[in-house]
Short mmCIF file of C-alpha atoms and ligand atoms in Angstrom, two decimals:
data_model
loop_
_atom_site.label_atom_id
_atom_site.label_comp_id
_atom_site.label_asym_id
_atom_site.label_seq_id
_atom_site.Cartn_x
_atom_site.Cartn_y
_atom_site.Cartn_z
CA UNK A 1451 0.00 0.00 0.00
CA UNK A 1452 1.48 3.44 -0.87
CA UNK A 1453 2.50 5.46 2.17
CA UNK A 1454 -0.15 8.17 1.71
CA UNK A 1455 -2.86 5.52 1.72
CA UNK A 1456 -1.80 4.23 5.14
CA UNK A 1457 -3.67 5.54 8.12
CA UNK A 1458 -1.75 6.10 11.34
CA UNK A 1459 -3.92 4.62 14.10
CA UNK A 1460 -1.46 4.98 16.94
CA UNK A 1461 -2.42 8.39 18.28
CA UNK A 1462 -5.70 9.78 19.57
CA UNK A 1463 -6.73 10.86 16.08
CA UNK A 1464 -6.26 8.38 13.23
CA UNK A 1465 -4.90 10.24 10.22
CA UNK A 1466 -2.90 10.12 7.02
CA UNK A 1467 -1.79 13.75 7.24
CA UNK A 1468 1.36 13.24 9.30
CA UNK A 1469 -0.15 14.58 12.53
CA UNK A 1470 2.62 13.11 14.69
CA UNK A 1471 5.14 15.36 12.90
CA UNK A 1472 3.08 18.53 13.44
CA UNK A 1473 2.87 19.11 17.22
CA UNK A 1474 1.12 22.49 16.99
CA UNK A 1475 -1.72 21.12 14.88
CA UNK A 1476 -1.87 17.95 16.93
CA UNK A 1477 -2.32 19.99 20.09
CA UNK A 1478 -5.07 22.07 18.48
CA UNK A 1479 -6.94 19.00 17.30
CA UNK A 1480 -6.43 17.13 20.55
CA UNK A 1481 -7.94 20.03 22.43
CA UNK A 1482 -10.89 20.08 20.03
CA UNK A 1483 -11.37 16.32 20.44
CA UNK A 1484 -13.00 16.32 23.91
CA UNK A 1485 -15.26 19.19 22.88
CA UNK A 1486 -16.42 17.28 19.84
CA UNK A 1487 -17.14 14.30 22.10
CA UNK A 1488 -19.15 16.53 24.44
CA UNK A 1489 -21.08 17.72 21.41
CA UNK A 1490 -21.64 14.14 20.26
CA UNK A 1491 -22.97 13.08 23.66
CA UNK A 1492 -25.19 16.13 24.08
CA UNK A 1493 -26.44 16.56 20.53
CA UNK A 1494 -25.64 13.33 18.71
CA UNK A 1495 -27.88 10.24 18.76
CA UNK A 1496 -30.11 10.14 21.82
CA UNK A 1497 -29.54 6.90 23.73
CA UNK A 1498 -27.60 3.90 22.39
CA UNK A 1499 -24.27 5.48 23.32
CA UNK A 1500 -23.24 2.44 25.34
CA UNK A 1501 -24.49 -0.15 22.89
CA UNK A 1502 -22.26 -1.99 20.46
CA UNK A 1503 -23.08 -1.02 16.87
CA UNK A 1504 -21.78 -2.86 13.81
CA UNK A 1505 -20.06 0.05 12.05
CA UNK A 1506 -17.55 0.52 9.32
CA UNK A 1507 -14.48 2.61 10.00
CA UNK A 1508 -12.12 3.93 7.37
CA UNK A 1509 -8.70 2.32 7.66
CA UNK A 1510 -7.17 3.30 4.34
CA UNK A 1511 -7.88 5.74 1.55
CA UNK A 1512 -7.39 3.28 -1.28
CA UNK A 1513 -10.57 2.60 -3.30
CA UNK A 1514 -10.39 -1.11 -2.45
CA UNK A 1515 -10.51 -2.26 1.16
CA UNK A 1516 -10.73 1.24 2.66
CA UNK A 1517 -13.10 0.26 5.46
CA UNK A 1518 -13.28 -2.38 8.13
CA UNK A 1519 -16.47 -3.47 9.90
CA UNK A 1520 -16.80 -4.30 13.58
CA UNK A 1521 -18.76 -3.68 16.77
CA UNK A 1522 -18.03 -0.27 18.27
CA UNK A 1523 -19.59 1.91 20.96
CA UNK A 1524 -20.29 5.14 19.15
CA UNK A 1525 -18.36 7.48 21.47
CA UNK A 1526 -15.34 5.21 20.88
CA UNK A 1527 -15.60 5.48 17.09
CA UNK A 1528 -12.22 6.40 15.61
CA UNK A 1529 -13.01 9.66 13.84
CA UNK A 1530 -10.02 10.13 11.58
CA UNK A 1531 -8.58 12.78 9.29
CA UNK A 1532 -8.26 11.19 5.92
CA UNK A 1533 -7.30 12.75 2.61
CA UNK A 1534 -7.42 10.97 -0.73
CA UNK A 1535 -3.87 10.34 -2.01
CA UNK A 1536 -2.20 13.37 -3.60
CA UNK A 1537 -2.15 13.42 -7.40
CA UNK A 1538 1.42 14.04 -8.49
CA UNK A 1539 1.83 17.39 -10.29
CA UNK A 1540 -1.87 18.30 -9.94
CA UNK A 1541 -2.79 21.64 -11.53
CA UNK A 1542 -5.68 24.04 -11.09
CA UNK A 1543 -8.30 22.94 -13.58
CA UNK A 1544 -10.44 26.06 -14.13
CA UNK A 1545 -10.82 29.79 -13.59
CA UNK A 1546 -8.25 32.57 -13.81
CA UNK A 1547 -5.43 30.38 -12.44
CA UNK A 1548 -6.08 27.43 -14.71
CA UNK A 1549 -2.89 25.49 -15.40
CA UNK A 1550 -0.97 26.79 -12.38
CA UNK A 1551 0.15 24.20 -9.79
CA UNK A 1552 -2.62 23.39 -7.32
CA UNK A 1553 -2.24 25.32 -4.06
CA UNK A 1554 -0.85 23.46 -1.10
CA UNK A 1555 -1.26 26.55 1.10
CA UNK A 1556 -4.14 29.02 1.27
CA UNK A 1557 -3.91 31.61 -1.51
CA UNK A 1558 -3.85 34.88 0.48
CA UNK A 1559 -6.12 36.86 -1.84
CA UNK A 1560 -8.87 34.24 -1.57
CA UNK A 1561 -8.53 33.41 2.10
CA UNK A 1562 -11.91 34.72 3.26
CA UNK A 1563 -13.80 33.14 0.37
CA UNK A 1564 -12.15 29.78 0.91
CA UNK A 1565 -12.77 29.86 4.64
CA UNK A 1566 -16.43 30.66 4.04
CA UNK A 1567 -16.85 27.66 1.72
CA UNK A 1568 -15.21 25.34 4.25
CA UNK A 1569 -17.29 26.74 7.11
CA UNK A 1570 -20.56 26.34 5.20
CA UNK A 1571 -19.65 22.78 4.25
CA UNK A 1572 -18.55 22.04 7.82
CA UNK A 1573 -21.71 23.50 9.32
CA UNK A 1574 -24.02 21.10 7.48
CA UNK A 1575 -22.32 17.99 8.86
CA UNK A 1576 -23.06 18.34 12.59
CA UNK A 1577 -26.40 19.93 11.67
CA UNK A 1578 -27.64 16.73 10.07
CA UNK A 1579 -26.58 14.68 13.11
CA UNK A 1580 -28.52 17.08 15.33
CA UNK A 1581 -31.56 16.86 13.08
CA UNK A 1582 -31.58 13.08 13.29
CA UNK A 1583 -30.79 12.66 16.95
CA UNK A 1584 -34.16 11.36 18.15
CA UNK A 1585 -34.74 8.79 15.43
CA UNK A 1586 -33.06 5.89 17.23
CA UNK A 1587 -36.08 5.50 19.53
CA UNK A 1588 -38.39 4.56 16.65
CA UNK A 1589 -36.12 2.66 14.25
CA UNK A 1590 -38.05 0.19 12.07
CA UNK A 1591 -35.32 -2.48 12.48
CA UNK A 1592 -31.84 -3.03 13.87
CA UNK A 1593 -30.56 -2.88 10.28
CA UNK A 1594 -31.98 0.63 9.84
CA UNK A 1595 -30.84 1.70 13.29
CA UNK A 1596 -27.32 0.71 12.37
CA UNK A 1597 -27.52 2.58 9.05
CA UNK A 1598 -28.69 5.71 10.86
CA UNK A 1599 -25.72 5.52 13.21
CA UNK A 1600 -23.33 4.83 10.33
CA UNK A 1601 -24.53 7.96 8.58
CA UNK A 1602 -24.24 9.92 11.85
CA UNK A 1603 -20.68 8.87 12.70
CA UNK A 1604 -19.56 9.60 9.16
CA UNK A 1605 -21.17 13.04 9.12
CA UNK A 1606 -19.28 13.66 12.35
CA UNK A 1607 -16.11 12.53 10.57
CA UNK A 1608 -16.87 15.01 7.81
CA UNK A 1609 -17.04 17.66 10.49
CA UNK A 1610 -13.58 16.55 11.57
CA UNK A 1611 -12.42 16.84 7.97
CA UNK A 1612 -13.45 20.51 7.77
CA UNK A 1613 -12.12 21.26 11.25
CA UNK A 1614 -8.76 19.88 10.19
CA UNK A 1615 -8.67 22.29 7.24
CA UNK A 1616 -9.68 25.23 9.43
CA UNK A 1617 -7.15 24.46 12.15
CA UNK A 1618 -4.27 23.59 9.89
CA UNK A 1619 -4.60 26.36 7.33
CA UNK A 1620 -6.44 29.29 8.93
CA UNK A 1621 -4.66 29.93 12.23
CA UNK A 1622 -6.56 31.66 14.95
CA UNK A 1623 -9.72 32.53 13.01
CA UNK A 1624 -9.82 28.93 11.78
CA UNK A 1625 -9.80 27.74 15.39
CA UNK A 1626 -12.61 30.14 16.22
CA UNK A 1627 -14.65 28.94 13.27
CA UNK A 1628 -14.08 25.35 14.44
CA UNK A 1629 -15.50 26.29 17.84
CA UNK A 1630 -18.49 27.93 16.20
CA UNK A 1631 -19.26 24.74 14.30
CA UNK A 1632 -20.00 23.17 17.69
CA UNK A 1633 -21.77 26.24 19.03
CA UNK A 1634 -24.41 26.73 16.33
CA UNK A 1635 -27.31 24.37 16.62
CA UNK A 1636 -29.88 23.07 14.16
CA UNK A 1637 -33.20 24.83 14.60
CA UNK A 1638 -31.93 27.11 17.38
CA UNK A 1639 -33.57 30.57 17.45
CA UNK A 1640 -30.45 32.47 18.48
CA UNK A 1641 -27.73 30.43 16.87
CA UNK A 1642 -29.12 28.43 13.97
CA UNK A 1643 -27.18 26.44 11.40
CA UNK A 1644 -26.14 28.47 8.37
CA UNK A 1645 -28.33 27.00 5.62
CA UNK A 1646 -32.12 26.78 5.70
CA UNK A 1647 -32.72 23.05 5.19
CA UNK A 1648 -30.37 22.22 8.07
CA UNK A 1649 -32.68 23.94 10.54
CA UNK A 1650 -35.72 21.88 9.55
CA UNK A 1651 -36.88 19.02 11.75
CA UNK A 1652 -36.34 15.39 10.78
CA UNK A 1653 -39.26 14.11 12.85
CA UNK A 1654 -39.67 10.56 11.56
CA UNK A 1655 -38.00 7.87 9.48
CA UNK A 1656 -39.74 8.86 6.29
CA UNK A 1657 -38.17 12.30 6.71
CA UNK A 1658 -34.80 10.64 7.36
CA UNK A 1659 -34.95 8.60 4.16
CA UNK A 1660 -36.17 11.60 2.14
CA UNK A 1661 -33.37 13.70 3.65
CA UNK A 1662 -30.72 11.13 2.75
CA UNK A 1663 -32.20 10.82 -0.74
CA UNK A 1664 -32.54 14.53 -1.49
CA UNK A 1665 -30.33 16.51 0.88
CA UNK A 1666 -27.38 14.12 1.01
CA UNK A 1667 -27.52 14.29 -2.78
CA UNK A 1668 -26.91 18.04 -2.53
CA UNK A 1669 -23.96 17.02 -0.35
CA UNK A 1670 -22.74 14.78 -3.15
CA UNK A 1671 -23.01 17.54 -5.78
CA UNK A 1672 -21.35 20.19 -3.59
CA UNK A 1673 -18.56 17.81 -2.59
CA UNK A 1674 -17.96 16.99 -6.25
CA UNK A 1675 -17.71 20.72 -7.01
CA UNK A 1676 -15.31 21.26 -4.09
CA UNK A 1677 -13.31 18.14 -5.02
CA UNK A 1678 -12.33 20.08 -8.16
CA UNK A 1679 -10.84 22.85 -6.03
CA UNK A 1680 -7.45 24.29 -6.82
CA UNK A 1681 -6.81 24.29 -3.04
CA UNK A 1682 -5.47 20.77 -2.99
CA UNK A 1683 -6.12 19.84 0.68
CA UNK A 1684 -9.83 20.67 0.19
CA UNK A 1685 -9.97 18.67 -3.01
CA UNK A 1686 -8.33 15.64 -1.41
CA UNK A 1687 -10.57 15.83 1.66
CA UNK A 1688 -13.75 16.02 -0.42
CA UNK A 1689 -12.68 13.19 -2.66
CA UNK A 1690 -12.41 10.89 0.31
CA UNK A 1691 -15.69 12.14 1.83
CA UNK A 1692 -17.43 11.15 -1.41
CA UNK A 1693 -16.40 7.54 -0.80
CA UNK A 1694 -18.47 7.54 2.38
CA UNK A 1695 -21.29 9.60 0.89
CA UNK A 1696 -22.21 6.79 -1.52
CA UNK A 1697 -23.62 4.74 1.36
CA UNK A 1698 -25.67 7.68 2.62
CA UNK A 1699 -27.28 7.97 -0.81
CA UNK A 1700 -27.92 4.23 -0.76
CA UNK A 1701 -29.69 4.50 2.60
CA UNK A 1702 -32.10 7.10 1.20
CA UNK A 1703 -32.69 5.46 -2.15
CA UNK A 1704 -33.21 1.97 -0.84
CA UNK A 1705 -35.10 3.19 2.24
CA UNK A 1706 -37.85 4.83 0.16
CA UNK A 1707 -37.69 1.92 -2.31
CA UNK A 1708 -38.38 -0.53 0.54
CA UNK A 1709 -41.30 1.59 1.79
CA UNK A 1710 -42.81 1.58 -1.71
CA UNK A 1711 -42.26 -2.15 -2.04
CA UNK A 1712 -44.08 -2.81 1.22
CA UNK A 1713 -46.97 -0.46 0.36
CA UNK A 1714 -47.50 -2.06 -3.04
CA UNK A 1715 -47.35 -5.57 -1.60
CA UNK A 1716 -49.90 -4.69 1.10
CA UNK A 1717 -52.23 -3.03 -1.45
CA UNK A 1718 -52.00 -6.05 -3.71
CA UNK A 1719 -52.73 -8.49 -0.86
CA UNK A 1720 -55.77 -6.42 0.14
CA UNK A 1721 -57.00 -6.18 -3.44
CA UNK A 1722 -56.62 -2.38 -3.59
CA UNK A 1723 -56.27 -1.30 -7.20
CA UNK A 1724 -56.32 2.49 -6.74
CA UNK A 1725 -53.24 3.90 -4.94
CA UNK A 1726 -55.27 7.08 -4.27
CA UNK A 1727 -57.57 5.14 -1.95
CA UNK A 1728 -55.63 6.65 0.93
CA UNK A 1729 -57.85 5.64 3.85
CA UNK A 1730 -57.91 1.98 2.89
CA UNK A 1731 -54.19 1.91 2.25
CA UNK A 1732 -53.40 3.55 5.57
CA UNK A 1733 -55.61 1.07 7.39
CA UNK A 1734 -53.11 -1.59 6.30
CA UNK A 1735 -50.38 0.08 8.37
CA UNK A 1736 -48.36 1.17 5.33
CA UNK A 1737 -47.59 4.59 3.85
CA UNK A 1738 -49.77 5.51 0.87
CA UNK A 1739 -48.04 6.66 -2.31
CA UNK A 1740 -49.70 10.13 -2.37
CA UNK A 1741 -48.15 10.85 1.04
CA UNK A 1742 -44.75 9.82 -0.31
CA UNK A 1743 -45.28 12.25 -3.19
CA UNK A 1744 -46.03 15.10 -0.79
CA UNK A 1745 -42.96 14.36 1.30
CA UNK A 1746 -40.84 14.19 -1.85
CA UNK A 1747 -42.24 17.59 -2.90
CA UNK A 1748 -41.24 19.02 0.46
CA UNK A 1749 -37.71 17.64 0.66
CA UNK A 1750 -36.90 18.32 -2.98
CA UNK A 1751 -37.94 21.97 -2.74
CA UNK A 1752 -36.13 22.52 0.58
CA UNK A 1753 -33.00 21.02 -0.92
CA UNK A 1754 -33.12 23.15 -4.07
CA UNK A 1755 -32.74 26.17 -1.81
CA UNK A 1756 -29.32 24.84 -0.80
CA UNK A 1757 -27.93 25.72 -4.22
CA UNK A 1758 -28.26 29.44 -3.51
CA UNK A 1759 -29.52 31.94 -6.08
CA UNK A 1760 -29.61 31.01 -9.74
CA UNK A 1761 -27.52 34.06 -10.50
CA UNK A 1762 -24.70 34.53 -8.04
CA UNK A 1763 -21.55 36.61 -7.92
CA UNK A 1764 -20.33 34.49 -5.01
CA UNK A 1765 -20.39 31.42 -7.25
CA UNK A 1766 -18.73 33.30 -10.13
CA UNK A 1767 -15.97 34.55 -7.83
CA UNK A 1768 -15.34 31.13 -6.32
CA UNK A 1769 -15.04 29.62 -9.80
CA UNK A 1770 -12.84 32.35 -11.15
CA UNK A 1771 -10.59 31.99 -8.14
CA UNK A 1772 -10.26 28.25 -8.81
CA UNK A 1773 -11.82 27.34 -5.46
CA UNK A 1774 -15.10 25.63 -6.45
CA UNK A 1775 -15.62 24.02 -9.84
CA UNK A 1776 -18.57 22.57 -11.70
CA UNK A 1777 -19.84 19.04 -11.22
CA UNK A 1778 -17.23 16.79 -12.87
CA UNK A 1779 -15.36 19.86 -14.14
CA UNK A 1780 -12.44 17.69 -15.23
CA UNK A 1781 -14.68 15.75 -17.60
CA UNK A 1782 -16.23 18.78 -19.31
CA UNK A 1783 -14.89 19.63 -22.75
CA UNK A 1784 -14.59 23.44 -22.84
CA UNK A 1785 -12.07 26.14 -21.95
CA UNK A 1786 -12.78 25.93 -18.16
CA UNK A 1787 -12.70 29.70 -18.00
CA UNK A 1788 -16.27 30.44 -19.09
CA UNK A 1789 -15.34 33.96 -20.15
CA UNK A 1790 -17.95 35.05 -22.70
CA UNK A 1791 -19.92 31.78 -22.35
CA UNK A 1792 -23.62 31.74 -21.55
CA UNK A 1793 -25.93 29.31 -19.78
CA UNK A 1794 -29.74 29.07 -19.88
CA UNK A 1795 -31.33 30.05 -16.58
CA UNK A 1796 -34.98 29.90 -15.49
CA UNK A 1797 -36.02 33.38 -14.42
CA UNK A 1798 -39.05 35.21 -13.27
CA UNK A 1799 -40.07 38.00 -15.65
CA UNK A 1800 -43.31 39.88 -15.06
CA UNK A 1801 -44.72 36.92 -13.16
CA UNK A 1802 -43.81 34.51 -15.91
CA UNK A 1803 -41.16 31.82 -15.80
CA UNK A 1804 -38.85 32.20 -18.78
CA UNK A 1805 -35.56 30.67 -19.84
CA UNK A 1806 -32.88 33.26 -20.47
CA UNK A 1807 -29.25 32.97 -21.49
CA UNK A 1808 -27.01 34.65 -18.93
CA UNK A 1809 -23.26 34.77 -18.37
CA UNK A 1810 -22.24 31.20 -17.55
CA UNK A 1811 -19.97 32.39 -14.74
CA UNK A 1812 -22.88 33.92 -12.85
CA UNK A 1813 -25.09 30.89 -13.51
CA UNK A 1814 -22.94 28.26 -11.80
CA UNK A 1815 -25.40 27.62 -8.97
CA UNK A 1816 -28.11 27.05 -11.56
CA UNK A 1817 -25.90 24.67 -13.48
CA UNK A 1818 -25.05 22.62 -10.38
CA UNK A 1819 -28.74 22.58 -9.50
CA UNK A 1820 -29.57 21.33 -13.01
CA UNK A 1821 -27.03 18.53 -12.61
CA UNK A 1822 -28.60 17.74 -9.25
CA UNK A 1823 -32.10 17.56 -10.70
CA UNK A 1824 -30.91 15.17 -13.42
CA UNK A 1825 -29.24 12.97 -10.80
CA UNK A 1826 -32.28 13.03 -8.49
CA UNK A 1827 -34.63 12.23 -11.39
CA UNK A 1828 -32.65 9.17 -12.34
CA UNK A 1829 -32.78 8.04 -8.70
CA UNK A 1830 -36.56 8.47 -8.61
CA UNK A 1831 -36.99 6.40 -11.77
CA UNK A 1832 -34.54 3.70 -10.88
CA UNK A 1833 -35.18 3.21 -7.18
CA UNK A 1834 -38.81 4.24 -6.80
CA UNK A 1835 -40.88 4.14 -9.98
CA UNK A 1836 -39.40 0.87 -11.09
CA UNK A 1837 -40.62 -0.73 -7.85
CA UNK A 1838 -44.16 0.60 -8.41
CA UNK A 1839 -44.13 -0.51 -12.00
CA UNK A 1840 -42.86 -3.98 -11.10
CA UNK A 1841 -45.69 -4.30 -8.59
CA UNK A 1842 -48.12 -3.62 -11.44
CA UNK A 1843 -49.48 -0.22 -10.35
CA UNK A 1844 -50.11 2.58 -12.78
CA UNK A 1845 -48.71 5.34 -10.56
CA UNK A 1846 -45.55 7.38 -10.80
CA UNK A 1847 -43.74 9.59 -8.34
CA UNK A 1848 -42.61 12.90 -9.81
CA UNK A 1849 -40.32 15.74 -8.87
CA UNK A 1850 -42.13 19.07 -8.71
CA UNK A 1851 -41.15 22.07 -10.82
CA UNK A 1852 -38.13 23.98 -9.49
CA UNK A 1853 -40.37 27.02 -8.83
CA UNK A 1854 -42.49 25.05 -6.35
CA UNK A 1855 -42.27 26.02 -2.64
CA UNK A 1856 -39.02 27.98 -2.84
CA UNK A 1857 -37.51 30.39 -0.29
CA UNK A 1858 -34.22 31.25 -2.02
CA UNK A 1859 -33.54 32.60 -5.49
CA UNK A 1860 -35.75 33.66 -8.41
CA UNK A 1861 -38.89 31.91 -7.26
CA UNK A 1862 -38.85 32.91 -3.60
CA UNK A 1863 -41.16 35.80 -4.47
CA UNK A 1864 -43.96 33.71 -5.96
CA UNK A 1865 -46.01 30.62 -5.27
CA UNK A 1866 -46.26 27.94 -7.93
CA UNK A 1867 -47.93 24.54 -8.19
CA UNK A 1868 -45.85 21.39 -8.85
CA UNK A 1869 -46.28 21.91 -12.60
CA UNK A 1870 -44.79 25.41 -12.35
CA UNK A 1871 -48.02 27.39 -12.82
CA UNK A 1872 -47.86 30.60 -10.82
CA UNK A 1873 -50.64 30.93 -8.25
CA UNK A 1874 -52.18 33.81 -6.37
CA UNK A 1875 -51.36 33.71 -2.64
CA UNK A 1876 -54.93 32.73 -1.62
CA UNK A 1877 -55.06 29.94 -4.12
CA UNK A 1878 -51.74 28.61 -2.88
CA UNK A 1879 -53.03 28.67 0.70
CA UNK A 1880 -56.20 26.88 -0.34
CA UNK A 1881 -54.46 24.14 -2.32
CA UNK A 1882 -51.07 23.66 -0.67
CA UNK A 1883 -52.35 20.73 1.41
CA UNK A 1884 -52.68 18.76 -1.83
CA UNK A 1885 -49.01 19.09 -2.54
CA UNK A 1886 -47.29 19.40 0.83
CA UNK A 1887 -47.80 17.17 3.88
CA UNK A 1888 -50.69 18.29 6.08
CA UNK A 1889 -50.78 17.95 9.86
CA UNK A 1890 -52.96 14.86 9.34
CA UNK A 1891 -50.46 13.29 6.97
CA UNK A 1892 -47.67 13.88 9.45
CA UNK A 1893 -49.74 12.51 12.32
CA UNK A 1894 -50.44 9.37 10.31
CA UNK A 1895 -46.72 8.83 9.59
CA UNK A 1896 -45.95 9.52 13.26
CA UNK A 1897 -48.49 6.89 14.30
CA UNK A 1898 -46.46 4.24 12.43
CA UNK A 1899 -43.19 5.10 14.14
CA UNK A 1900 -42.91 2.27 16.63
CA UNK A 1901 -39.54 0.66 17.24
CA UNK A 1902 -38.89 -2.85 15.95
CA UNK A 1903 -35.85 -4.24 17.70
CA UNK A 1904 -35.85 -7.98 17.18
CA UNK A 1905 -33.02 -9.08 14.86
CA UNK A 1906 -34.39 -9.82 11.39
CA UNK A 1907 -37.79 -8.18 12.04
CA UNK A 1908 -39.10 -5.02 10.35
CA UNK A 1909 -41.88 -2.54 11.11
CA UNK A 1910 -45.15 -2.95 9.20
CA UNK A 1911 -44.44 -0.13 6.76
CA UNK A 1912 -41.06 -1.12 5.33
CA UNK A 1913 -39.78 -4.20 3.46
CA UNK A 1914 -36.52 -5.90 4.47
CA UNK A 1915 -33.46 -5.01 2.36
CA UNK A 1916 -32.28 -7.31 -0.44
CA UNK A 1917 -28.97 -7.93 1.29
CA UNK A 1918 -27.37 -7.29 4.64
CA UNK A 1919 -24.54 -4.90 5.41
CA UNK A 1920 -21.10 -6.43 4.89
CA UNK A 1921 -22.75 -9.64 3.62
CA UNK A 1922 -24.39 -10.34 6.97
CA UNK A 1923 -27.47 -12.63 7.16
CA UNK A 1924 -31.03 -11.31 7.57
CA UNK A 1925 -31.24 -11.88 11.33
CA UNK A 1926 -27.87 -10.33 12.13
CA UNK A 1927 -27.78 -8.30 15.35
CA UNK A 1928 -26.56 -4.97 13.92
CA UNK A 1929 -26.99 -3.22 17.24
CA UNK A 1930 -26.49 -5.14 20.48
CA UNK A 1931 -29.17 -3.84 22.76
CA UNK A 1932 -28.19 -6.03 25.70
CA UNK A 1933 -24.62 -6.16 26.94
N1 BYC B 2970 -29.92 29.24 3.39
O1 BYC B 2970 -24.90 34.05 -4.02
P1 BYC B 2970 -25.85 33.22 -3.23
C1 BYC B 2970 -24.00 18.46 2.71
C2 BYC B 2970 -26.83 32.85 1.45
S1 BYC B 2970 -24.92 19.62 1.86
C3 BYC B 2970 -29.39 30.33 3.98
O2 BYC B 2970 -27.23 33.08 -3.69
P2 BYC B 2970 -23.84 31.26 -2.99
C4 BYC B 2970 -24.71 17.53 3.58
C5 BYC B 2970 -25.37 32.71 1.05
O3 BYC B 2970 -24.61 32.05 2.08
C6 BYC B 2970 -23.73 20.60 0.99
N2 BYC B 2970 -28.58 31.21 3.35
O4 BYC B 2970 -25.31 31.76 -3.03
C7 BYC B 2970 -25.94 17.02 3.24
C8 BYC B 2970 -24.98 34.15 0.85
O5 BYC B 2970 -24.70 34.75 2.09
P3 BYC B 2970 -23.42 35.70 2.24
C9 BYC B 2970 -23.13 21.72 1.80
C10 BYC B 2970 -28.31 30.97 2.05
O6 BYC B 2970 -23.06 31.91 -1.93
C11 BYC B 2970 -26.59 16.16 4.11
C12 BYC B 2970 -26.26 34.79 0.30
O7 BYC B 2970 -27.31 33.92 0.67
N3 BYC B 2970 -22.02 22.33 1.12
O8 BYC B 2970 -22.83 18.43 2.58
O9 BYC B 2970 -23.30 31.21 -4.36
C13 BYC B 2970 -26.02 15.81 5.32
C14 BYC B 2970 -26.22 34.91 -1.22
O10 BYC B 2970 -25.84 33.68 -1.73
C15 BYC B 2970 -28.81 29.85 1.37
C16 BYC B 2970 -22.11 23.47 0.42
O11 BYC B 2970 -23.13 24.11 0.35
C17 BYC B 2970 -29.66 28.97 2.10
N4 BYC B 2970 -30.19 27.86 1.52
O12 BYC B 2970 -24.15 29.73 -2.66
C18 BYC B 2970 -24.79 16.34 5.67
C19 BYC B 2970 -20.86 23.91 -0.30
N5 BYC B 2970 -28.35 29.89 0.10
O13 BYC B 2970 -22.21 34.81 2.04
C20 BYC B 2970 -24.12 17.18 4.80
C21 BYC B 2970 -20.30 25.20 0.18
C22 BYC B 2970 -27.60 30.98 -0.01
O14 BYC B 2970 -23.57 36.73 1.21
N6 BYC B 2970 -21.22 26.30 0.08
N7 BYC B 2970 -27.56 31.62 1.16
O15 BYC B 2970 -23.53 36.17 3.69
C23 BYC B 2970 -21.46 27.00 -1.06
O16 BYC B 2970 -20.93 26.68 -2.10
C24 BYC B 2970 -22.36 28.19 -0.98
O17 BYC B 2970 -22.23 28.75 0.28
C25 BYC B 2970 -23.87 27.90 -1.26
C26 BYC B 2970 -24.57 29.25 -1.46
C27 BYC B 2970 -24.01 26.99 -2.47
C28 BYC B 2970 -24.52 27.22 -0.07
#
């Protein structure tokens, strides 16, 4: 194994960044360590802290064999600092500095912009753990409970990844930002998390699966864009984070897929032919497809807000500076400078939605959002609609129009239905319950949230997975509830 792929497990903080040879940084991180543990205990998963959980831990950064599985108590998880191996002679791939050697130190002129990007990325990681902290009590199986905790410990590792960058490269203000990442709190009135969707509640498991499907997918897109960064330590960090992110996407995709599978099977067994027959479907103890559609509408629209405004000087500046690229920038065939190029953007003009060509540099948020929508659509078809189709029902789940239910960007000023027709405020108020979950819908989902803790058993509303984690059998005890 090449040296950079080896992880040093001897110290308090596993790493492949040569921490033992950097006493100043080691001290900073070691003093942050107990505070992060305090945060984990106070605001991480509620309960289960003394139970053994079958978790994977990164032990290498090579694509093959990077993780090992084993029983761990969560507070003893080895949160490590792991960067993908350096690419010899890597150069900046886009923007005004294209072709120059990638930066190994912070470029002074872009310091504030770079720090901001790292802080925003870092802020989302603990936020999601906080949002999900109460879900353990109602897990539909030990398999799902374990997946929740896997996602949580890895989001906490992603927090570590950003804290490493702040502490190593940004001196005193980096250390202060690292403290603030533990101080802000999801949903808090006085000190909320930075981005809107990370202050929303994740009240039940359907919300968790929707979040991992839609919002973790924003994580994937943003990490891809940051993985292109000319600031090499950020690029390497994000590349390794993406390795872990794949499982988070899987949890969301397969989680909703298993809910759909169970609903369709229950409808079929009861002889229900119309998926809109909500009362009868709910009486079977499964989640009706129209409710899934409403939840998808909600989570999709909340997540679109995370891309910022369609037209953004921040995004143009970050690209020009070589700090944040496009999705798969290195596979795009153009000049990677975008000077003079245009990109079609959906805009609001005199209360009409029109497509307009604008300077491609200012439209980078829109472009990333477009790539996201394409990716999410293919997930909906492959993981959700295929299951419905296979079960023989003539029903499809859709993604709403990008103007639906927005708080950021062009469409924040209007209300639109899921087809993108602009509505008067009263009409929106009157009809919104058709498209977004009502209090009744949420109460119904809440009524299903009863824990199922026997190995191999699953709650009424979700099918078992096709395969276990790490090849384990169906009745494997993923979380040991009794010592
Ligand atoms: N809520 O020019 P604008 C993940 C602010 S998820 C509140 O339109 P910009 C994960 C913006 O900060 C990925 N404020 O947008 C998933 C700016 O304020 P300042 C997280 C918002 O800056 C699941 C002002 O509005 N990573 O990893 O081009 C589980 C004007 O901004 C919002 C990243 O996002 C909002 N929704 O783009 C765990 C990557 N949107 O600076 C983890 C890093 C905008 O003028 N972040 N604002 O005071 C970025 O690239 C950018 O900060 C954004 C915003 C894409 C978020």
